[in-house]
Amino acid sequence: MRATVRPDRETRRRGFTLIELLIVVGIIGILVGILIPVFQGAMQKSKQKSTMVDIGNIAKAISSYMTDMGGAPPSPAGNLELDSEMYAELTPFHLARFPNRDQWGSVFQCWTGRDCAGHFGIEAGEVGPEDFLIQSLGRDQQDEGYAFDPADPNNSFYVMQTMDDFNKDLIMWSGNWIRAPLHSSTR
């Protein structure tokens, strides 16, 4: 005769209880709640840095053009569109890939020569024919209304503390930042 052994309760149990599943789901929810803001901050920081690199590349192309041609390229007087005279003058010799939009999708704002006057608190007596301005409107795609104060250039820079700081404009005047983050500690 064959003996049958009945498994005891512990060896029959193979699944998780409802409470164990709820605890695991709760832990996953907490981790997601912590990681999403960190991920969003990292994405915005990446967009900001890429935009700053693009502005720097445009500035180098304008400087190269001025060296070759003896003056600034024609001013788009605002939107730096791909059909602007500046685009035609800078590509492909001075800038192979022409980024006309920031990483948030806004068209860069650009002025050259005397057209720089009147923007960001810069007066006509402060600009010459070889000056240029390049602006990104930031994440919110709105002009911040920033005014540069040459007497206090450190006021141009801001510390990244919150996600709202990505809304601030990025502005370069003739190859120098007049509105940009000082350093980044956004979480």
XYZ file of C-alpha atoms in Angstrom, residues 3-183:
181
model
C 1.430 6.047 1.776
C 0.333 9.531 0.874
C 1.882 12.412 2.638
C -0.236 15.491 2.978
C 1.771 18.683 2.738
C 1.411 20.854 5.758
C 0.131 24.386 5.568
C 3.526 26.078 5.146
C 4.614 24.031 2.154
C 1.289 24.565 0.351
C 1.501 28.349 0.571
C 2.997 29.662 -2.650
C 1.484 33.119 -3.261
C 1.616 36.490 -1.550
C -1.013 37.745 0.792
C -2.990 40.844 -0.064
C -1.174 42.845 2.608
C 2.224 41.899 1.201
C 1.131 43.005 -2.268
C -0.216 46.315 -0.927
C 3.058 46.994 0.883
C 5.059 46.361 -2.308
C 2.731 48.605 -4.350
C 3.027 51.316 -1.681
C 6.829 51.165 -1.731
C 6.846 51.386 -5.529
C 4.503 54.392 -5.343
C 6.793 56.174 -2.873
C 9.850 55.514 -5.061
C 8.060 56.824 -8.156
C 6.968 59.918 -6.216
C 10.578 60.603 -5.278
C 12.137 59.829 -8.668
C 9.766 61.756 -10.971
C 10.785 65.233 -9.693
C 14.459 64.223 -9.812
C 14.034 63.033 -13.396
C 12.171 66.220 -14.391
C 14.915 68.377 -12.873
C 17.584 66.428 -14.741
C 15.670 66.795 -18.020
C 15.310 70.567 -17.572
C 18.971 70.922 -16.611
C 19.942 69.014 -19.752
C 17.747 71.255 -21.914
C 19.225 74.356 -20.301
C 22.814 73.215 -20.847
C 22.117 72.227 -24.463
C 20.496 75.611 -25.087
C 23.528 77.366 -23.620
C 25.824 75.333 -25.896
C 23.672 76.267 -28.921
C 23.804 79.970 -27.997
C 27.577 79.687 -27.611
C 27.869 78.050 -31.041
C 25.815 80.808 -32.670
C 27.994 83.408 -30.913
C 31.170 81.731 -32.206
C 29.725 81.670 -35.723
C 28.869 85.385 -35.540
C 32.378 86.155 -34.241
C 33.913 84.075 -37.038
C 31.758 85.888 -39.589
C 32.878 89.265 -38.195
C 36.527 88.209 -38.446
C 36.090 87.139 -42.071
C 33.750 89.890 -43.240
C 34.770 92.847 -41.082
C 31.361 93.364 -39.510
C 28.344 91.672 -37.991
C 25.919 89.689 -40.138
C 22.551 91.267 -40.957
C 20.378 91.524 -37.854
C 17.210 89.450 -37.796
C 15.983 92.058 -35.248
C 14.211 89.447 -33.174
C 13.275 85.942 -34.255
C 16.221 83.980 -35.626
C 14.307 82.110 -38.327
C 15.833 79.709 -40.823
C 14.816 82.035 -43.671
C 16.622 85.063 -42.177
C 19.559 86.796 -43.854
C 21.694 85.868 -40.863
C 21.013 82.174 -41.447
C 22.041 82.521 -45.096
C 25.241 84.359 -44.134
C 26.332 81.958 -41.377
C 25.619 78.581 -42.988
C 27.394 76.410 -43.944
C 30.811 78.104 -43.629
C 30.565 79.487 -40.094
C 27.996 77.106 -38.618
C 27.262 73.672 -40.067
C 24.209 72.928 -37.918
C 22.189 76.055 -37.284
C 20.101 75.764 -34.112
C 17.391 78.398 -34.428
C 15.280 77.059 -31.540
C 16.128 76.462 -27.917
C 15.574 73.060 -26.329
C 12.100 74.142 -25.150
C 10.991 74.899 -28.718
C 11.171 78.712 -28.798
C 12.909 80.514 -31.637
C 16.089 82.229 -30.458
C 15.918 86.019 -30.338
C 18.897 87.758 -31.931
C 20.050 91.298 -32.675
C 23.293 92.571 -34.200
C 24.956 95.963 -34.394
C 22.903 98.986 -33.388
C 19.752 96.832 -33.189
C 21.059 95.633 -29.798
C 20.201 99.017 -28.259
C 16.987 99.095 -26.283
C 17.073 95.437 -25.314
C 17.730 94.258 -21.747
C 18.446 97.796 -20.574
C 21.319 98.241 -23.031
C 21.505 101.836 -24.236
C 22.522 103.065 -27.689
C 25.821 104.464 -26.401
C 26.818 101.025 -25.099
C 26.662 99.189 -28.430
C 28.701 99.285 -31.589
C 28.430 97.759 -35.055
C 30.089 94.521 -33.914
C 27.857 93.850 -30.908
C 25.293 91.069 -30.897
C 22.678 89.676 -28.527
C 21.262 86.155 -28.444
C 18.362 85.240 -26.145
C 16.530 82.078 -25.153
C 13.185 82.684 -23.485
C 13.621 79.733 -21.132
C 11.235 76.928 -20.289
C 8.106 79.111 -20.011
C 8.799 80.698 -23.429
C 8.070 84.159 -21.989
C 10.371 87.185 -21.973
C 11.455 87.677 -18.383
C 11.824 91.450 -18.792
C 15.413 91.320 -17.571
C 17.511 94.521 -17.623
C 21.306 94.272 -17.528
C 23.105 96.567 -15.095
C 26.764 97.041 -16.121
C 27.480 98.537 -12.686
C 26.451 95.232 -11.066
C 27.276 92.422 -13.512
C 26.974 89.776 -10.778
C 23.247 90.521 -10.689
C 23.111 88.846 -14.105
C 23.606 85.390 -12.700
C 21.151 83.342 -10.690
C 21.420 80.219 -8.586
C 19.246 77.315 -9.684
C 17.104 76.444 -6.669
C 13.661 75.510 -7.974
C 12.071 74.307 -11.201
C 10.823 77.887 -11.780
C 14.425 78.991 -12.283
C 14.363 77.208 -15.658
C 11.852 79.876 -16.767
C 14.549 82.555 -16.607
C 16.018 83.831 -19.847
C 19.482 82.951 -21.119
C 21.149 85.968 -22.757
C 24.568 86.384 -24.350
C 25.950 89.795 -25.340
C 28.859 89.675 -27.796
C 30.108 86.329 -26.501
C 29.588 87.019 -22.779
C 26.703 85.824 -20.654
C 24.638 88.635 -19.184
C 21.835 86.349 -17.965
C 22.605 82.750 -17.046
C 22.677 80.325 -14.112
C 25.598 80.701 -11.732
C 25.587 77.029 -10.837
